[in-house]
């Protein structure tokens, strides 16, 4: 096993008679998984362990009972897990070692906040984790001890054993490739943006609305893969799509000679004000949000402000997702064309 080209963490321990234990733990990130758990999700780190025993006999001292082919087995594991920049960390609680074939496993609970923090630290790149471990191992002597009764009629045969604490002197860096990490998240439905979008009945623009939903899925995927500029580009298309669907549903035409998007949002405001005569400020607020989101996602807006592009993209995607969800509610409430503004 010592020749396996896997990241290796070494834990050391000392038995009562100074017999040394060395536990090599080998991680293969290709076998890592995330599973669903009652209180969130569980990050399963699979590994192989190998315990070797070293007993040196010095002249004049009693021989160690562990000299020879003593066997060792890992019993419990605990430790500490963090991202490479230490912006996120968590304790690995003490647990009995779980085995499946040759592989062993340690599970770490993750909630949505943990995944969000890990995603921020990863920043669209491979995920690099620091792992520190300690635990308990059992060592069993290779030679049995036989105890004979005084009458010589019965005997007890047993192999001496001892439980030894083992610790690691340093942490180990393990890399999960971006593609592997994203696949793990997808398998348990863990995304940064979880929203159930209603599908309104749209006699005029059903296909266009379905295209807007597809654009949102693309934007979410781009965000998770670190393509922040692609996120902003898709968000701008989504806002244009929401506005276009509303305009088509309510028979609003682009007016020649006037700025297209600004004109459409102005016309939408008028239709909503007519539909909501007691809530004209809310109608104005909705259309202002559409226009503000469209401007925010423009290519020229995001340079020289000192804000990380990932955070700007996250803000745009949050805002766009909420506008898409609320836009569906508006269209669902007003499936038929709204009267034109008389102003």
XYZ file of C-alpha atoms in Angstrom:
343
model
C 0.000 0.000 0.000
C 2.916 2.318 0.650
C 3.474 2.658 -3.090
C -0.017 4.024 -3.798
C 0.434 7.507 -5.325
C -2.181 9.170 -3.134
C -1.940 12.108 -0.704
C -0.726 10.648 2.581
C -1.180 11.777 6.177
C 0.890 10.038 8.858
C -0.284 9.649 12.464
C 2.076 8.394 15.188
C 1.545 6.815 18.585
C 3.484 5.129 21.384
C 2.466 2.008 23.306
C 3.169 1.574 27.024
C 6.454 -0.278 26.387
C 7.538 2.433 23.863
C 6.510 0.389 20.827
C 5.951 2.876 18.009
C 2.828 2.891 15.861
C 2.636 4.593 12.512
C -0.716 4.977 10.783
C -0.584 6.101 7.156
C -3.876 7.440 5.809
C -4.275 7.729 2.036
C -6.985 9.947 0.536
C -8.405 9.597 -2.962
C -10.564 12.633 -3.709
C -12.056 10.859 -6.736
C -13.943 8.724 -4.227
C -15.263 11.631 -2.132
C -19.034 12.024 -2.115
C -21.748 14.267 -0.688
C -24.879 12.537 0.541
C -28.133 13.808 1.943
C -28.523 13.701 5.712
C -31.463 14.444 8.063
C -30.023 17.837 9.040
C -28.443 18.827 5.732
C -25.681 17.112 3.800
C -22.740 14.879 4.645
C -19.325 15.208 3.022
C -17.876 11.691 2.935
C -14.068 11.532 2.790
C -13.018 8.015 1.826
C -9.534 6.817 2.704
C -7.298 3.786 3.182
C -5.390 3.260 6.436
C -2.266 1.201 7.079
C -0.755 0.693 10.535
C 2.817 -0.470 11.013
C 4.446 -1.369 14.341
C 8.082 -0.840 15.233
C 9.527 -2.428 18.406
C 13.259 -2.151 19.040
C 14.817 -4.454 21.677
C 17.700 -3.006 23.648
C 20.119 -5.271 25.534
C 19.247 -5.533 29.176
C 15.617 -4.544 28.652
C 12.624 -6.906 28.450
C 11.479 -7.685 24.954
C 8.308 -5.996 23.774
C 5.342 -8.301 23.376
C 4.721 -6.563 20.031
C 7.974 -7.638 18.375
C 7.101 -9.527 15.209
C 4.052 -9.199 12.995
C 1.893 -7.221 15.412
C -1.399 -6.103 13.951
C -2.951 -2.656 14.214
C -6.391 -1.349 13.352
C -7.795 2.168 13.373
C -10.739 2.466 15.787
C -11.797 6.115 15.932
C -10.992 9.283 14.034
C -11.419 12.985 14.717
C -9.869 16.182 13.472
C -10.179 19.472 11.680
C -11.077 20.422 8.104
C -10.610 23.809 6.434
C -10.243 25.499 3.077
C -6.732 26.391 1.984
C -7.174 30.042 3.023
C -8.793 29.087 6.381
C -11.826 31.264 5.577
C -13.971 28.202 6.310
C -13.286 25.463 8.832
C -15.096 22.825 10.822
C -14.348 20.175 13.411
C -14.481 16.517 12.435
C -16.277 14.971 15.424
C -14.959 11.807 17.054
C -16.554 8.810 15.385
C -15.997 5.103 15.005
C -14.268 4.203 11.763
C -16.769 3.049 9.146
C -15.531 0.429 6.677
C -16.735 -0.783 3.309
C -14.360 -3.317 1.816
C -10.850 -1.871 2.026
C -12.123 1.713 2.203
C -12.857 3.614 5.380
C -14.904 6.772 5.694
C -15.230 9.906 7.781
C -18.322 12.096 7.409
C -18.539 15.870 7.916
C -21.906 17.640 8.178
C -22.447 20.553 5.797
C -25.335 23.002 5.847
C -26.134 25.633 3.207
C -23.945 28.215 4.976
C -20.986 25.803 4.885
C -21.410 25.189 1.171
C -21.738 28.924 0.535
C -18.523 29.616 2.470
C -16.687 26.831 0.634
C -17.888 28.190 -2.700
C -16.633 31.662 -1.799
C -13.236 30.245 -0.848
C -13.072 28.098 -3.982
C -13.916 31.095 -6.174
C -14.595 29.000 -9.243
C -11.364 27.002 -8.975
C -10.448 23.547 -7.660
C -11.321 23.022 -4.000
C -8.223 22.566 -1.821
C -8.842 21.322 1.708
C -6.553 21.079 4.736
C -7.124 17.928 6.797
C -5.758 17.343 10.298
C -6.546 14.070 12.064
C -5.970 12.134 15.268
C -7.602 9.053 16.719
C -7.323 5.767 18.534
C -5.758 2.570 17.218
C -5.715 -0.940 18.607
C -2.493 -2.930 18.522
C -2.540 -6.728 18.965
C 0.544 -8.791 19.835
C 1.596 -11.446 17.298
C 2.203 -14.134 19.928
C -0.447 -15.560 22.206
C -0.001 -15.861 25.955
C -1.172 -19.077 27.556
C -2.210 -19.101 31.236
C -2.458 -22.503 32.792
C -4.610 -23.185 35.836
C -2.952 -24.471 38.991
C -4.516 -27.861 38.532
C -3.293 -27.916 34.942
C -6.714 -28.861 33.706
C -7.692 -25.534 32.105
C -5.839 -22.929 30.174
C -6.616 -19.466 28.848
C -5.111 -18.335 25.557
C -5.231 -14.697 24.520
C -3.355 -12.161 22.439
C -2.310 -9.091 24.427
C -3.631 -5.837 23.011
C -3.571 -2.154 23.763
C -5.410 0.964 22.616
C -3.040 3.753 21.634
C -3.708 7.394 20.833
C -2.249 8.480 17.481
C -1.718 12.055 16.318
C -0.531 13.807 13.194
C 2.172 16.423 13.371
C 0.876 18.392 10.393
C -2.089 18.791 8.093
C -2.532 17.371 4.608
C -3.702 19.235 1.510
C -6.229 17.353 -0.613
C -7.530 18.727 -3.914
C -11.025 18.125 -5.272
C -11.159 19.173 -8.909
C -13.739 21.768 -9.862
C -15.582 19.305 -12.096
C -15.721 16.674 -9.339
C -16.923 19.178 -6.733
C -19.689 20.538 -8.972
C -20.834 17.022 -9.770
C -20.959 16.223 -6.052
C -23.124 19.288 -5.408
C -25.448 18.518 -8.292
C -26.060 14.999 -7.002
C -27.617 16.347 -3.799
C -29.257 19.422 -5.316
C -26.943 21.832 -3.512
C -26.839 25.112 -5.375
C -26.299 28.655 -4.248
C -29.719 29.674 -5.500
C -32.638 27.459 -4.570
C -35.915 28.893 -5.823
C -39.153 27.357 -7.033
C -40.273 29.367 -10.037
C -43.978 29.383 -10.851
C -44.931 28.816 -14.492
C -47.732 31.208 -15.406
C -50.196 30.506 -18.200
C -49.111 32.835 -20.985
C -51.256 32.724 -24.125
C -48.929 35.151 -25.918
C -45.431 34.255 -24.742
C -45.175 30.776 -23.233
C -42.139 29.753 -25.308
C -40.340 33.008 -24.507
C -40.888 32.429 -20.776
C -39.490 28.918 -21.004
C -36.414 30.388 -22.691
C -35.985 32.834 -19.791
C -36.036 29.893 -17.356
C -33.345 28.158 -19.406
C -31.232 31.312 -19.271
C -31.516 31.340 -15.467
C -30.295 27.737 -15.320
C -27.334 28.708 -17.506
C -26.546 31.720 -15.303
C -26.652 29.576 -12.155
C -24.320 27.012 -13.712
C -21.899 29.736 -14.820
C -21.831 31.164 -11.295
C -21.031 27.799 -9.763
C -18.260 27.219 -12.294
C -16.691 30.649 -11.644
C -17.644 32.328 -14.950
C -18.657 35.631 -13.340
C -18.694 37.679 -16.536
C -20.886 34.989 -18.102
C -23.274 35.310 -15.139
C -23.686 39.047 -15.708
C -24.218 38.535 -19.429
C -26.945 35.956 -18.813
C -28.592 38.111 -16.134
C -28.878 40.955 -18.608
C -30.493 38.586 -21.119
C -32.895 37.336 -18.434
C -33.991 40.872 -17.499
C -34.492 41.659 -21.173
C -36.474 38.413 -21.455
C -38.745 39.223 -18.500
C -39.456 42.655 -19.944
C -40.040 41.240 -23.420
C -42.486 38.597 -22.153
C -44.481 41.171 -20.184
C -44.531 43.492 -23.165
C -45.707 40.823 -25.550
C -48.326 39.535 -23.121
C -49.767 43.037 -22.694
C -49.424 44.156 -26.332
C -46.732 46.776 -25.734
C -44.856 47.738 -28.895
C -41.418 49.274 -29.172
C -41.659 52.884 -30.307
C -39.329 53.974 -33.109
C -36.758 56.568 -32.135
C -36.883 55.838 -28.403
C -34.424 53.765 -26.341
C -35.811 50.237 -26.537
C -35.439 48.878 -23.013
C -36.049 52.155 -21.206
C -39.168 52.741 -23.297
C -40.532 49.268 -22.584
C -40.084 49.584 -18.813
C -41.791 52.996 -18.924
C -44.743 51.491 -20.778
C -44.871 48.561 -18.349
C -44.997 51.016 -15.462
C -48.012 52.718 -16.995
C -49.877 49.450 -17.514
C -49.211 48.342 -13.945
C -50.239 51.735 -12.544
C -53.554 51.366 -14.343
C -53.942 47.846 -12.972
C -52.904 48.947 -9.457
C -54.416 52.441 -9.071
C -53.902 52.336 -5.292
C -50.325 51.046 -5.544
C -48.747 53.199 -8.241
C -45.515 53.527 -6.264
C -45.166 49.761 -6.205
C -45.699 49.605 -9.959
C -42.944 52.196 -10.357
C -40.663 50.304 -7.971
C -41.002 47.041 -9.927
C -40.142 48.617 -13.262
C -37.308 50.612 -11.684
C -35.868 47.341 -10.377
C -36.028 45.857 -13.858
C -34.193 48.830 -15.307
C -31.644 48.950 -12.462
C -30.886 45.245 -12.861
C -30.431 45.679 -16.596
C -27.984 48.553 -16.035
C -26.122 46.654 -13.285
C -25.517 43.719 -15.615
C -24.124 45.917 -18.392
C -20.551 45.024 -19.482
C -19.124 48.483 -18.722
C -20.352 48.711 -15.136
C -18.092 46.318 -13.258
C -14.556 47.638 -13.396
C -12.733 49.956 -11.006
C -15.195 49.790 -8.101
C -13.087 47.621 -5.801
C -15.841 45.007 -5.349
C -14.913 41.392 -6.219
C -16.504 40.449 -9.512
C -17.835 37.236 -7.972
C -19.822 39.232 -5.416
C -21.194 41.552 -8.106
C -22.235 38.514 -10.108
C -23.846 36.970 -7.015
C -25.783 40.169 -6.343
C -26.971 40.311 -9.960
C -28.035 36.665 -9.902
C -29.917 37.045 -6.605
C -31.732 40.121 -7.885
C -32.478 38.583 -11.266
C -33.802 35.363 -9.721
C -36.141 37.293 -7.438
C -37.369 39.489 -10.283
C -38.020 36.429 -12.419
C -39.976 34.787 -9.600
C -41.997 37.907 -8.860
C -42.473 38.620 -12.570
C -44.113 35.217 -12.897
C -46.490 36.144 -10.061
C -47.440 39.381 -11.820
C -48.090 37.589 -15.119
C -50.075 34.938 -13.290
C -52.201 37.637 -11.682
C -52.678 39.465 -15.022
C -52.681 36.891 -17.833
C -54.776 39.099 -20.090
C -53.525 42.335 -21.693
C -53.539 45.356 -19.383
C -55.035 48.640 -20.531
C -52.642 51.183 -21.987
C -51.625 54.140 -19.862
C -53.740 57.181 -20.667
C -51.137 59.732 -19.540
